[in-house]
């Protein structure tokens, strides 16, 4: 519980009960139904992890149970509510009939863990729904709702009202057993499905870029068409064993568990009291403030949205309306749902009714002076038990809190742009931030369906602190001879969601420039600094919003390499005495990614991140790091920390002290250890109260 996973003992017990009912002369039909909130949410991922790591010799074996169900001489009706995902759907498909509640969801999400359905799912699914639909379900990994499942033939009936009563009524009238493995009417031939297989492989390459499991899923479905069921199932087993042995599978399973671990904070037990969040207020109606307001309204929380400027307020509300209209067009929301959410957002130019808010989130631009002014104003208005949060991306939360006599109620809530879409929220813990406030923020991020990662209060926190050296090295590379588009292509092809210069243009070049101005007094004299950003700001090339930054942009915001920028970079480098040279793709990856890893090691050692896996989750959910590489710290382990350390050391000799190896990286490399191993050690210490 609570997801009814197919943990050891569950398949065996299901099989035993099926066989017992089959032998009972008083039983005419069998209904299989899940207790609690779901049917079967899938296989036990800990078993998959053991198989992927080599600790278990093979993936979980469900085949004897499935065969017992399908060969049962009496009709077996699967009654589905909640979710039937992965192994759960494979169990359901072995039944002779399937009924579901209207809100049930079904799917084969195995590709999200770097594997394919391994309990004959790729063989039974196309027999029920046809090859094109089976390919889409297995390649996308996305679930479908009961209505779509009925239309495809995956289920036989939707049951309104009590599911068990309806399922029993269906079973009373059910025909004789129908073995799914013998139903070939929807399979077609290799020739008739050639276009579907080609489209599926193209879908896999496009939507699951660089990943092998989606392509292997198409191979397995192709085997269902080409081979008899038994031989097709053998091919499926061969393919899942190959997937389980891959680095991609291990990385994606790591990412799965890492995301579920971030909410476990040693000094904040589950029963820590929280403040109820029923009404929120947001200060600043710009891009971030508007996105945060949408996130709150989407969770059913009413929002007071304040901006001192009436024009900015109206523009912000218009952007919110436009974003919601896009959701309607794409079928994600109905008109009624949008109207309900818009009604929850109250625009205003004053602090009226802020004294009724349970949380206030400041989202003005990144200026310490302005943020302190806002917090001083909020302190005079907000209730004593109101959480005061700053959406700062880099600034000192303790300094912001210094203007209030209640620093225990102050916290950083660093949302990522666009805030209504991006899943990550860094919960920045100040020196005085209370446990109750942190627990409240963790609960709030869950309400918003986001991933809240608790981080320490340092410049840039975790995500942006690691982004600084990443961006720095990218800019040094173009000064030395690469182009922005070469760097971006290499990073994109490696797996990043976007190249770093495209990201800078999207965020706004002036945003990072402003941050640098805030901290310019801390720059060490004589240390090399990037040269081009300053020039772009002076030219008014601020990125997409000005139709030009590192790239120029057409009316559709398509990025176009700009020869003028290339000339500017070369001229600047020449004037600075920086020699130009050809730069390899390998050097681009190493300098950009290893600089992040080195900084991540410092963050971990200094205690600003609790676990290496927390750093991975930050980068996987907020920075477009490829999930199949597991996050920067997991990726470092796969490369080998000795290799990383040696390369960082060579860059230190060549490029100077900015590449000083982090002490933790040096220590782990010398001891032949890993970041993942360090997390395991920490976990065992925490479990005995060492922290």
XYZ file of C-alpha atoms in Angstrom:
691
model
C 0.000 0.000 0.000
C -1.064 2.550 -0.954
C -0.465 1.747 -4.647
C -0.940 -2.057 -4.691
C 2.448 -2.618 -6.309
C 3.311 -6.134 -7.483
C 5.752 -6.652 -4.612
C 7.069 -10.150 -3.807
C 4.203 -12.289 -2.565
C 1.434 -10.374 -4.329
C 1.618 -12.159 -7.725
C 1.927 -15.517 -5.984
C -1.126 -14.804 -3.815
C -3.190 -13.637 -6.802
C -2.232 -16.826 -8.646
C -3.138 -19.015 -5.646
C -6.569 -17.411 -5.312
C -7.272 -17.705 -9.038
C -6.374 -21.412 -8.944
C -8.433 -21.926 -5.800
C -11.492 -20.268 -7.345
C -11.009 -22.245 -10.551
C -11.126 -25.478 -8.534
C -14.192 -24.415 -6.506
C -17.271 -25.995 -8.102
C -19.553 -23.298 -6.636
C -17.705 -20.476 -8.467
C -19.016 -19.504 -11.926
C -16.834 -16.412 -12.584
C -14.088 -14.420 -10.892
C -13.724 -10.664 -10.333
C -10.277 -9.266 -9.498
C -10.440 -5.812 -7.855
C -7.986 -3.676 -5.893
C -8.568 -2.437 -2.352
C -7.866 1.179 -1.436
C -7.385 3.902 -3.998
C -6.088 1.943 -6.979
C -6.104 -1.328 -8.907
C -2.369 -1.977 -9.431
C -0.055 0.978 -10.009
C 2.723 -1.195 -11.406
C 5.638 -3.437 -10.612
C 7.734 -3.043 -7.474
C 10.398 -0.600 -8.659
C 12.793 -1.756 -5.951
C 12.807 -5.149 -7.689
C 13.529 -3.444 -11.006
C 16.326 -1.471 -9.344
C 17.843 -4.706 -8.033
C 17.702 -6.252 -11.500
C 19.204 -3.132 -13.113
C 22.045 -2.992 -10.600
C 22.850 -6.673 -11.014
C 21.791 -7.502 -7.453
C 19.002 -9.685 -8.845
C 19.631 -12.135 -11.706
C 16.464 -11.275 -13.654
C 13.525 -8.859 -13.774
C 10.443 -9.657 -11.660
C 8.682 -12.708 -13.115
C 4.925 -12.295 -13.390
C 4.459 -14.842 -16.179
C 3.218 -17.818 -14.075
C 0.488 -15.622 -12.539
C -0.505 -14.224 -15.932
C -0.720 -17.697 -17.432
C -2.841 -18.909 -14.494
C -5.257 -16.012 -15.043
C -5.475 -16.404 -18.810
C -5.801 -20.219 -18.685
C -8.472 -20.133 -15.982
C -11.470 -22.168 -17.275
C -13.873 -19.651 -15.745
C -14.335 -16.033 -16.893
C -11.958 -13.646 -15.091
C -13.150 -10.030 -15.008
C -10.632 -7.326 -14.067
C -12.279 -4.375 -12.287
C -10.070 -1.308 -12.606
C -10.216 1.882 -10.561
C -7.502 4.456 -9.898
C -4.623 3.301 -12.070
C -3.596 0.176 -13.936
C -0.089 1.049 -15.028
C 2.848 -1.020 -16.258
C 2.637 -4.436 -14.620
C -0.834 -3.482 -13.396
C -2.118 -3.163 -16.940
C -0.295 -6.346 -17.921
C -2.209 -8.197 -15.178
C -5.471 -6.648 -16.377
C -4.794 -7.656 -19.996
C -4.326 -11.290 -18.949
C -7.942 -11.271 -17.756
C -10.704 -12.347 -20.095
C -12.715 -9.126 -19.642
C -12.007 -5.671 -18.225
C -14.343 -3.101 -16.706
C -13.338 0.249 -15.204
C -14.644 3.195 -13.240
C -15.029 6.394 -15.296
C -11.963 8.074 -13.761
C -9.623 5.075 -14.088
C -6.352 5.476 -15.987
C -4.351 2.842 -17.835
C -0.933 2.892 -19.460
C 2.483 1.353 -20.081
C 4.892 3.952 -18.630
C 7.922 1.636 -18.511
C 9.939 3.779 -20.951
C 10.058 6.442 -18.230
C 12.307 4.010 -16.332
C 14.393 3.086 -19.370
C 12.731 -0.298 -19.908
C 9.873 -1.815 -21.899
C 6.821 -3.755 -20.659
C 8.317 -7.052 -19.565
C 5.299 -9.151 -18.606
C 4.015 -9.715 -22.147
C 2.551 -6.207 -22.324
C 4.025 -5.566 -25.768
C 2.396 -8.821 -26.947
C -1.103 -8.499 -25.457
C -1.599 -4.753 -25.895
C -1.523 -4.716 -29.735
C -3.910 -7.681 -29.740
C -6.449 -5.583 -27.823
C -5.974 -2.058 -29.233
C -4.159 -2.561 -32.539
C -0.565 -1.845 -33.443
C -0.614 1.991 -33.874
C -2.297 2.600 -30.505
C -0.031 0.080 -28.758
C 3.044 1.795 -30.178
C 1.829 5.202 -28.995
C 1.062 3.938 -25.475
C 4.427 2.188 -25.119
C 6.565 4.929 -26.710
C 4.924 7.917 -24.991
C 4.509 6.206 -21.628
C 1.442 8.416 -21.133
C -1.707 7.011 -19.492
C -5.155 7.129 -21.067
C -8.513 7.533 -19.359
C -11.321 4.983 -19.290
C -13.300 6.563 -22.137
C -10.326 6.317 -24.498
C -9.547 2.799 -23.282
C -13.131 1.745 -24.097
C -12.912 3.301 -27.551
C -9.662 1.426 -28.274
C -10.991 -1.902 -26.999
C -8.653 -2.070 -24.002
C -11.662 -2.380 -21.670
C -15.143 -3.789 -22.292
C -17.318 -1.525 -20.158
C -17.268 1.602 -17.992
C -19.076 1.057 -14.698
C -20.970 4.014 -13.286
C -21.568 3.845 -9.533
C -20.087 1.142 -7.317
C -17.360 -0.652 -9.253
C -17.579 -3.990 -7.430
C -21.360 -4.191 -7.836
C -21.061 -3.321 -11.527
C -18.195 -5.763 -12.075
C -20.136 -8.614 -10.474
C -23.163 -7.777 -12.623
C -20.901 -7.857 -15.708
C -19.404 -11.183 -14.602
C -22.897 -12.688 -14.168
C -23.511 -12.036 -17.878
C -19.976 -12.615 -19.170
C -19.394 -15.043 -21.991
C -16.811 -17.820 -21.953
C -13.126 -17.068 -21.271
C -11.343 -15.175 -24.086
C -7.578 -15.602 -24.063
C -5.991 -12.321 -25.070
C -2.929 -14.103 -26.431
C -5.138 -15.885 -28.972
C -6.859 -12.710 -30.226
C -5.087 -11.816 -33.461
C -7.792 -9.915 -35.333
C -6.203 -6.487 -34.684
C -2.575 -7.462 -35.292
C -2.416 -7.185 -39.071
C 0.818 -8.010 -40.893
C 4.316 -6.541 -41.037
C 3.428 -5.037 -44.416
C 0.169 -3.453 -43.282
C 1.871 -2.022 -40.186
C 5.075 -0.824 -41.878
C 3.997 2.829 -41.724
C 2.996 2.491 -38.053
C 6.385 1.031 -37.118
C 8.217 3.787 -39.016
C 6.060 6.477 -37.361
C 6.619 4.898 -33.948
C 10.377 4.951 -34.348
C 10.237 8.549 -35.507
C 8.030 9.412 -32.490
C 10.579 7.718 -30.218
C 13.515 9.635 -31.701
C 11.656 12.939 -31.524
C 9.908 12.769 -28.140
C 12.368 10.533 -26.254
C 15.543 11.889 -27.781
C 18.661 9.681 -27.465
C 16.762 7.033 -25.471
C 16.928 3.353 -26.383
C 13.928 1.898 -24.502
C 11.211 3.508 -26.689
C 12.854 2.071 -29.810
C 13.105 -1.357 -28.173
C 9.380 -1.126 -27.313
C 8.622 -0.742 -31.032
C 10.883 -3.711 -31.751
C 8.919 -5.811 -29.245
C 5.548 -4.826 -30.714
C 6.919 -5.651 -34.149
C 7.759 -9.105 -32.776
C 4.119 -9.482 -31.702
C 3.110 -9.095 -35.337
C 5.916 -11.153 -36.840
C 6.007 -14.097 -34.398
C 3.628 -16.421 -32.546
C 2.801 -15.286 -28.998
C 5.348 -17.509 -27.248
C 8.221 -16.476 -29.494
C 7.168 -12.818 -29.340
C 7.186 -13.042 -25.531
C 10.692 -14.522 -25.610
C 11.828 -11.592 -27.754
C 10.240 -9.183 -25.271
C 12.101 -10.824 -22.374
C 15.392 -10.597 -24.282
C 14.818 -6.883 -24.946
C 13.881 -6.001 -21.358
C 17.003 -7.754 -20.041
C 19.066 -5.622 -22.451
C 17.275 -2.467 -21.254
C 17.766 -3.332 -17.588
C 21.504 -3.713 -18.173
C 21.787 -0.183 -19.608
C 23.138 2.973 -17.981
C 19.963 4.744 -19.116
C 17.743 2.417 -17.094
C 19.877 2.758 -13.965
C 19.892 6.549 -14.359
C 16.115 6.807 -14.793
C 15.437 4.522 -11.828
C 17.851 6.676 -9.794
C 15.926 9.778 -10.909
C 12.631 8.154 -9.867
C 13.825 7.434 -6.323
C 15.756 10.722 -6.034
C 12.599 12.735 -6.668
C 10.764 10.802 -3.970
C 13.577 11.267 -1.463
C 13.841 15.073 -1.576
C 10.963 15.601 0.858
C 12.733 13.561 3.554
C 14.467 16.137 5.750
C 16.213 14.680 8.833
C 15.108 17.326 11.332
C 11.579 17.742 9.929
C 9.552 14.611 10.726
C 6.312 13.889 8.880
C 4.218 15.005 11.847
C 5.744 18.524 11.931
C 2.833 20.999 12.213
C 2.112 23.090 9.107
C 0.275 26.344 8.488
C -2.891 25.927 6.396
C -2.622 27.655 3.002
C -6.085 28.693 1.822
C -5.378 32.174 0.507
C -2.197 33.551 -1.031
C -0.887 36.910 -2.158
C 1.735 37.583 -4.810
C 3.701 40.827 -5.182
C 4.725 41.548 -8.771
C 2.646 40.747 -11.868
C 5.548 40.092 -14.247
C 6.457 36.766 -15.823
C 7.229 35.067 -12.503
C 4.416 36.611 -10.475
C 1.853 35.715 -13.120
C 3.106 32.137 -13.417
C 3.134 31.681 -9.627
C -0.431 33.043 -9.424
C -1.539 30.528 -12.059
C 0.120 27.689 -10.124
C -1.756 28.671 -6.971
C -5.092 29.106 -8.769
C -4.624 25.740 -10.503
C -4.485 24.198 -7.023
C -7.693 25.958 -5.994
C -5.967 28.614 -3.849
C -7.307 32.165 -4.150
C -4.666 34.767 -4.990
C -4.308 38.508 -4.468
C -1.990 39.669 -7.277
C -0.445 43.087 -6.615
C 1.626 45.330 -8.815
C 2.280 48.998 -8.111
C 1.881 49.818 -11.815
C -1.655 49.523 -13.270
C -0.336 48.959 -16.796
C 1.995 46.159 -15.611
C -0.918 44.602 -13.683
C -3.187 44.610 -16.740
C -0.411 43.226 -18.920
C 0.212 40.463 -16.368
C -3.479 39.502 -16.244
C -3.625 39.512 -20.060
C -0.666 37.109 -20.145
C -2.382 34.819 -17.626
C -5.558 34.865 -19.741
C -3.548 34.106 -22.893
C -1.766 31.184 -21.212
C -5.094 29.709 -20.113
C -6.553 30.144 -23.603
C -3.621 28.128 -24.956
C -4.537 25.351 -22.502
C -8.121 25.406 -23.806
C -6.938 25.165 -27.425
C -4.728 22.199 -26.576
C -7.577 20.435 -24.792
C -5.925 20.534 -21.379
C -8.616 22.681 -19.737
C -12.270 23.478 -20.388
C -13.648 27.011 -20.636
C -15.455 26.515 -17.310
C -12.249 25.396 -15.584
C -10.384 28.454 -16.893
C -13.138 30.806 -15.737
C -13.025 29.244 -12.265
C -9.267 29.729 -12.079
C -9.314 33.276 -13.400
C -11.950 34.096 -10.770
C -9.503 33.000 -8.058
C -6.937 35.653 -9.118
C -7.755 39.167 -7.896
C -5.571 41.908 -9.461
C -4.914 45.061 -7.428
C -2.439 47.914 -7.030
C -2.610 48.073 -3.221
C -1.974 45.813 -0.253
C -5.705 45.659 0.520
C -6.704 42.338 2.160
C -3.068 41.157 2.381
C -3.752 40.761 6.090
C -5.999 37.796 5.188
C -3.306 35.878 3.287
C -1.762 32.689 4.662
C 1.322 33.125 2.472
C 2.753 36.084 0.561
C 5.184 35.397 -2.278
C 7.301 38.334 -3.419
C 8.148 38.145 -7.140
C 9.674 41.535 -7.979
C 12.856 41.706 -10.041
C 16.207 40.646 -8.635
C 17.261 43.696 -6.593
C 18.142 43.367 -2.920
C 17.101 46.946 -2.163
C 13.685 46.452 -3.756
C 13.082 43.098 -2.083
C 13.972 44.490 1.343
C 11.595 47.395 0.766
C 8.777 44.985 -0.120
C 9.430 42.779 2.927
C 9.455 45.788 5.246
C 6.051 46.759 3.846
C 4.727 43.207 4.173
C 5.890 43.004 7.782
C 3.579 45.888 8.686
C 0.561 44.223 7.049
C 0.795 40.422 7.184
C -0.621 38.353 10.031
C 1.941 36.944 12.511
C 1.349 33.379 11.227
C 1.635 34.359 7.551
C 4.548 32.772 5.643
C 6.662 35.440 3.916
C 8.375 33.990 0.849
C 10.749 35.482 -1.690
C 10.984 34.177 -5.237
C 14.613 35.303 -5.381
C 16.820 33.193 -7.637
C 20.187 34.203 -6.169
C 19.925 36.724 -3.337
C 20.600 36.219 0.368
C 17.364 35.161 2.075
C 18.784 36.050 5.507
C 19.482 39.616 4.393
C 15.942 39.881 3.028
C 14.633 38.533 6.360
C 16.698 41.072 8.322
C 14.124 43.809 7.709
C 11.431 41.904 9.641
C 11.290 41.004 13.345
C 10.027 37.531 12.340
C 12.808 35.909 10.297
C 11.455 32.521 11.404
C 8.518 33.084 9.006
C 10.730 34.054 6.038
C 11.706 31.521 3.368
C 12.895 31.457 -0.222
C 10.537 29.888 -2.761
C 12.490 29.913 -5.994
C 10.047 29.001 -8.758
C 11.359 28.360 -12.262
C 10.127 30.060 -15.399
C 7.498 29.567 -16.676
C 6.277 28.958 -13.135
C 2.911 27.580 -14.231
C 4.724 24.840 -16.200
C 8.072 24.079 -14.541
C 7.944 21.515 -11.740
C 10.885 22.603 -9.581
C 10.697 24.887 -6.556
C 13.856 25.424 -4.496
C 12.777 25.899 -0.867
C 15.547 28.093 0.529
C 16.078 27.651 4.242
C 17.419 30.705 6.026
C 19.262 30.623 9.353
C 16.074 31.399 11.265
C 13.438 29.760 9.031
C 11.299 27.566 11.274
C 10.729 23.869 10.738
C 7.009 24.537 10.503
C 7.549 26.970 7.616
C 9.730 24.449 5.736
C 7.142 21.703 6.319
C 4.419 24.084 5.100
C 6.369 24.844 1.923
C 6.949 21.146 1.252
C 3.213 20.551 1.638
C 2.416 23.537 -0.581
C 4.656 22.352 -3.416
C 2.857 18.998 -3.330
C -0.475 20.820 -3.526
C 0.868 22.665 -6.579
C 2.021 19.318 -8.079
C 5.587 20.530 -8.044
C 8.827 19.131 -6.654
C 10.048 21.075 -3.634
C 13.760 20.663 -2.874
C 15.036 22.133 0.389
C 18.351 23.930 -0.175
C 20.672 26.133 1.842
C 21.022 29.895 1.592
C 24.051 30.692 -0.536
C 24.532 32.745 -3.690
C 22.440 31.062 -6.378
C 21.358 28.308 -3.930
C 21.905 24.959 -5.725
C 20.610 25.319 -9.275
C 21.903 28.762 -10.207
C 25.111 28.398 -8.233
C 25.956 25.461 -10.509
C 24.647 27.345 -13.528
C 27.177 30.177 -13.018
C 30.267 28.060 -13.895
C 28.293 26.286 -16.639
C 27.485 29.610 -18.308
C 30.967 30.954 -17.592
C 32.700 28.077 -19.375
C 30.299 28.285 -22.314
C 31.188 31.956 -22.749
C 34.914 31.281 -22.373
C 34.597 28.603 -25.077
C 33.131 31.053 -27.594
C 35.811 33.616 -26.739
C 38.411 30.930 -27.504
C 37.012 29.943 -30.897
C 33.693 28.086 -30.648
C 30.412 29.724 -31.702
C 27.264 29.957 -29.550
C 25.433 27.691 -32.003
C 28.202 25.098 -31.951
C 28.134 25.007 -28.143
C 24.334 24.828 -28.092
C 24.188 22.030 -30.670
C 26.755 19.953 -28.808
C 24.906 20.355 -25.504
C 21.527 19.652 -27.145
C 22.811 16.565 -28.933
C 24.314 15.373 -25.622
C 20.815 15.550 -24.153
C 20.178 18.980 -22.618
C 16.667 20.288 -23.326
C 18.177 23.502 -24.717
C 21.626 24.887 -25.369
C 22.897 27.327 -22.746
C 22.867 30.387 -25.025
C 19.297 29.638 -26.118
C 18.386 29.397 -22.415
C 20.019 32.764 -21.725
C 18.048 34.347 -24.560
C 14.794 32.839 -23.299
C 15.336 33.966 -19.690
C 16.559 37.425 -20.719
C 20.244 38.305 -20.873
C 19.626 41.298 -18.611
C 18.426 38.965 -15.816
C 21.828 37.312 -15.413
C 23.538 40.663 -15.991
C 21.581 42.219 -13.101
C 22.569 39.360 -10.817
C 26.215 39.934 -11.693
C 25.868 43.633 -10.848
C 24.501 42.703 -7.394
C 27.609 40.625 -6.714
C 30.232 42.513 -8.718
C 31.895 43.783 -5.542
C 32.733 40.157 -4.658
C 34.612 39.461 -7.900
C 38.259 38.698 -7.277
C 40.620 41.093 -9.101
C 42.563 39.500 -11.916
C 40.209 36.522 -12.322
C 38.971 36.094 -15.879
C 35.374 37.186 -16.474
C 33.166 36.666 -19.558
C 33.271 39.666 -21.881
C 30.332 39.455 -24.281
C 27.248 39.724 -22.041
C 28.055 43.312 -21.078
C 28.267 44.265 -24.748
C 24.937 42.610 -25.592
C 23.202 44.524 -22.782
C 24.755 47.781 -23.997
C 23.435 47.000 -27.503
C 19.935 46.327 -26.142
C 20.119 42.691 -27.285
C 18.409 41.094 -24.312
C 17.220 37.855 -25.910
C 13.883 36.733 -27.289
C 12.012 39.697 -25.817
C 14.016 42.106 -28.004
C 14.153 39.711 -31.004
C 17.899 39.489 -30.579
C 20.456 38.264 -28.063
C 23.004 35.550 -28.723
C 20.725 34.676 -31.663
C 18.320 36.779 -33.669
C 14.659 35.772 -33.665
C 11.951 35.832 -36.325
C 8.260 36.539 -35.678
C 7.819 32.920 -34.504
C 10.703 33.261 -32.026
C 12.801 30.852 -34.050
C 16.483 31.173 -33.165
C 18.697 32.115 -36.128
C 22.526 32.222 -35.861
C 23.684 35.806 -36.300
C 26.991 36.421 -38.154
C 27.128 39.847 -36.509
C 27.419 38.219 -33.071
C 30.139 35.919 -34.362
C 32.063 38.993 -35.586
C 31.515 40.727 -32.207
C 32.905 37.702 -30.333
C 35.989 37.474 -32.554
C 36.661 41.211 -32.311
C 36.281 41.182 -28.515
C 38.574 38.157 -28.165
C 41.191 39.765 -30.406
C 41.142 42.984 -28.377
C 41.470 40.970 -25.155
C 44.390 38.964 -26.534
C 42.529 35.650 -26.401
C 43.853 33.329 -29.148
C 41.240 31.579 -31.318
C 41.386 27.848 -31.996
C 39.195 24.955 -33.099
C 37.318 23.529 -30.121
C 36.192 19.907 -30.073
C 32.746 18.702 -29.066
C 34.361 16.662 -26.292
C 35.975 19.757 -24.755
C 32.648 21.597 -24.833
C 30.910 18.799 -22.910
C 33.726 18.367 -20.412
C 34.138 22.043 -19.592
C 30.420 22.785 -19.373
C 29.277 19.661 -17.515
C 32.362 19.039 -15.356
C 32.314 22.649 -14.129
C 28.777 21.999 -12.854
C 29.817 18.749 -11.204
C 32.789 20.368 -9.469
C 30.569 23.140 -8.087
C 27.976 20.544 -7.074
C 30.635 18.768 -5.014
C 31.392 22.052 -3.196
C 27.685 22.646 -2.522
C 27.339 19.145 -1.121
C 30.404 19.425 1.092
C 29.333 22.833 2.399
C 25.904 21.439 3.324
C 23.798 23.610 1.002
C 22.361 20.416 -0.488
C 21.470 17.508 1.769
C 22.175 14.787 -0.791
C 23.819 14.426 -4.188
C 20.482 13.039 -5.384
C 18.827 16.330 -4.347
C 21.204 18.143 -6.712
C 20.260 15.670 -9.439
C 16.559 16.323 -8.850
C 17.109 20.078 -9.085
C 18.773 19.703 -12.460
C 16.371 17.066 -13.803
C 13.212 19.011 -12.899
C 14.393 22.592 -13.336
C 17.262 22.800 -15.812
C 16.504 20.371 -18.630
C 19.243 17.899 -17.699
C 18.536 14.611 -19.522
C 16.781 12.116 -17.266
C 18.528 9.185 -18.914
C 21.848 10.565 -17.595
C 20.460 10.693 -14.049
C 21.476 14.248 -13.128
C 24.962 15.806 -12.929
C 26.146 13.966 -9.828
C 24.864 10.570 -10.973
C 26.419 11.195 -14.380
C 29.739 11.943 -12.647
C 29.564 8.537 -10.978
C 28.966 6.834 -14.336
C 31.988 8.581 -15.875
C 34.045 7.799 -12.758
C 35.091 10.371 -10.164
C 38.768 9.626 -10.765
C 38.316 10.558 -14.418
C 36.371 13.709 -13.539
C 38.948 14.739 -10.932
C 41.877 14.221 -13.312
C 40.161 16.268 -16.019
C 39.274 19.070 -13.606
C 42.892 19.057 -12.442
C 44.149 19.382 -16.013
C 41.781 22.324 -16.583
C 43.148 23.878 -13.366
C 46.669 23.757 -14.831
C 45.516 25.169 -18.161
C 42.887 27.755 -17.166
C 43.685 28.751 -13.576
C 42.066 28.792 -10.164
C 38.446 28.860 -11.346
C 39.007 25.146 -11.947
C 40.335 24.361 -8.457
C 39.031 20.823 -7.732
C 36.439 20.657 -4.954
C 37.915 18.954 -1.864
C 35.027 16.453 -1.745
C 35.606 15.473 -5.372
C 39.316 14.995 -4.667
C 38.606 12.884 -1.574
C 35.998 10.627 -3.185
C 38.194 10.141 -6.255
C 41.203 9.182 -4.145
C 39.096 6.697 -2.150
C 37.455 5.244 -5.295
C 34.004 6.188 -3.993
C 30.874 7.704 -5.544
C 28.369 10.451 -4.793
C 25.614 7.805 -4.711
C 27.599 5.842 -2.142
C 27.990 8.986 -0.058
C 24.212 9.426 -0.090
C 23.753 5.852 1.100
C 26.176 6.443 3.978
C 24.366 9.630 4.954
C 21.037 7.834 4.866
C 22.213 5.119 7.221
C 23.647 7.725 9.590
C 20.437 9.749 9.565
C 18.355 6.663 10.277
C 20.182 6.235 13.586
C 19.893 9.904 14.468
C 23.461 10.916 13.659
C 22.322 14.249 12.218
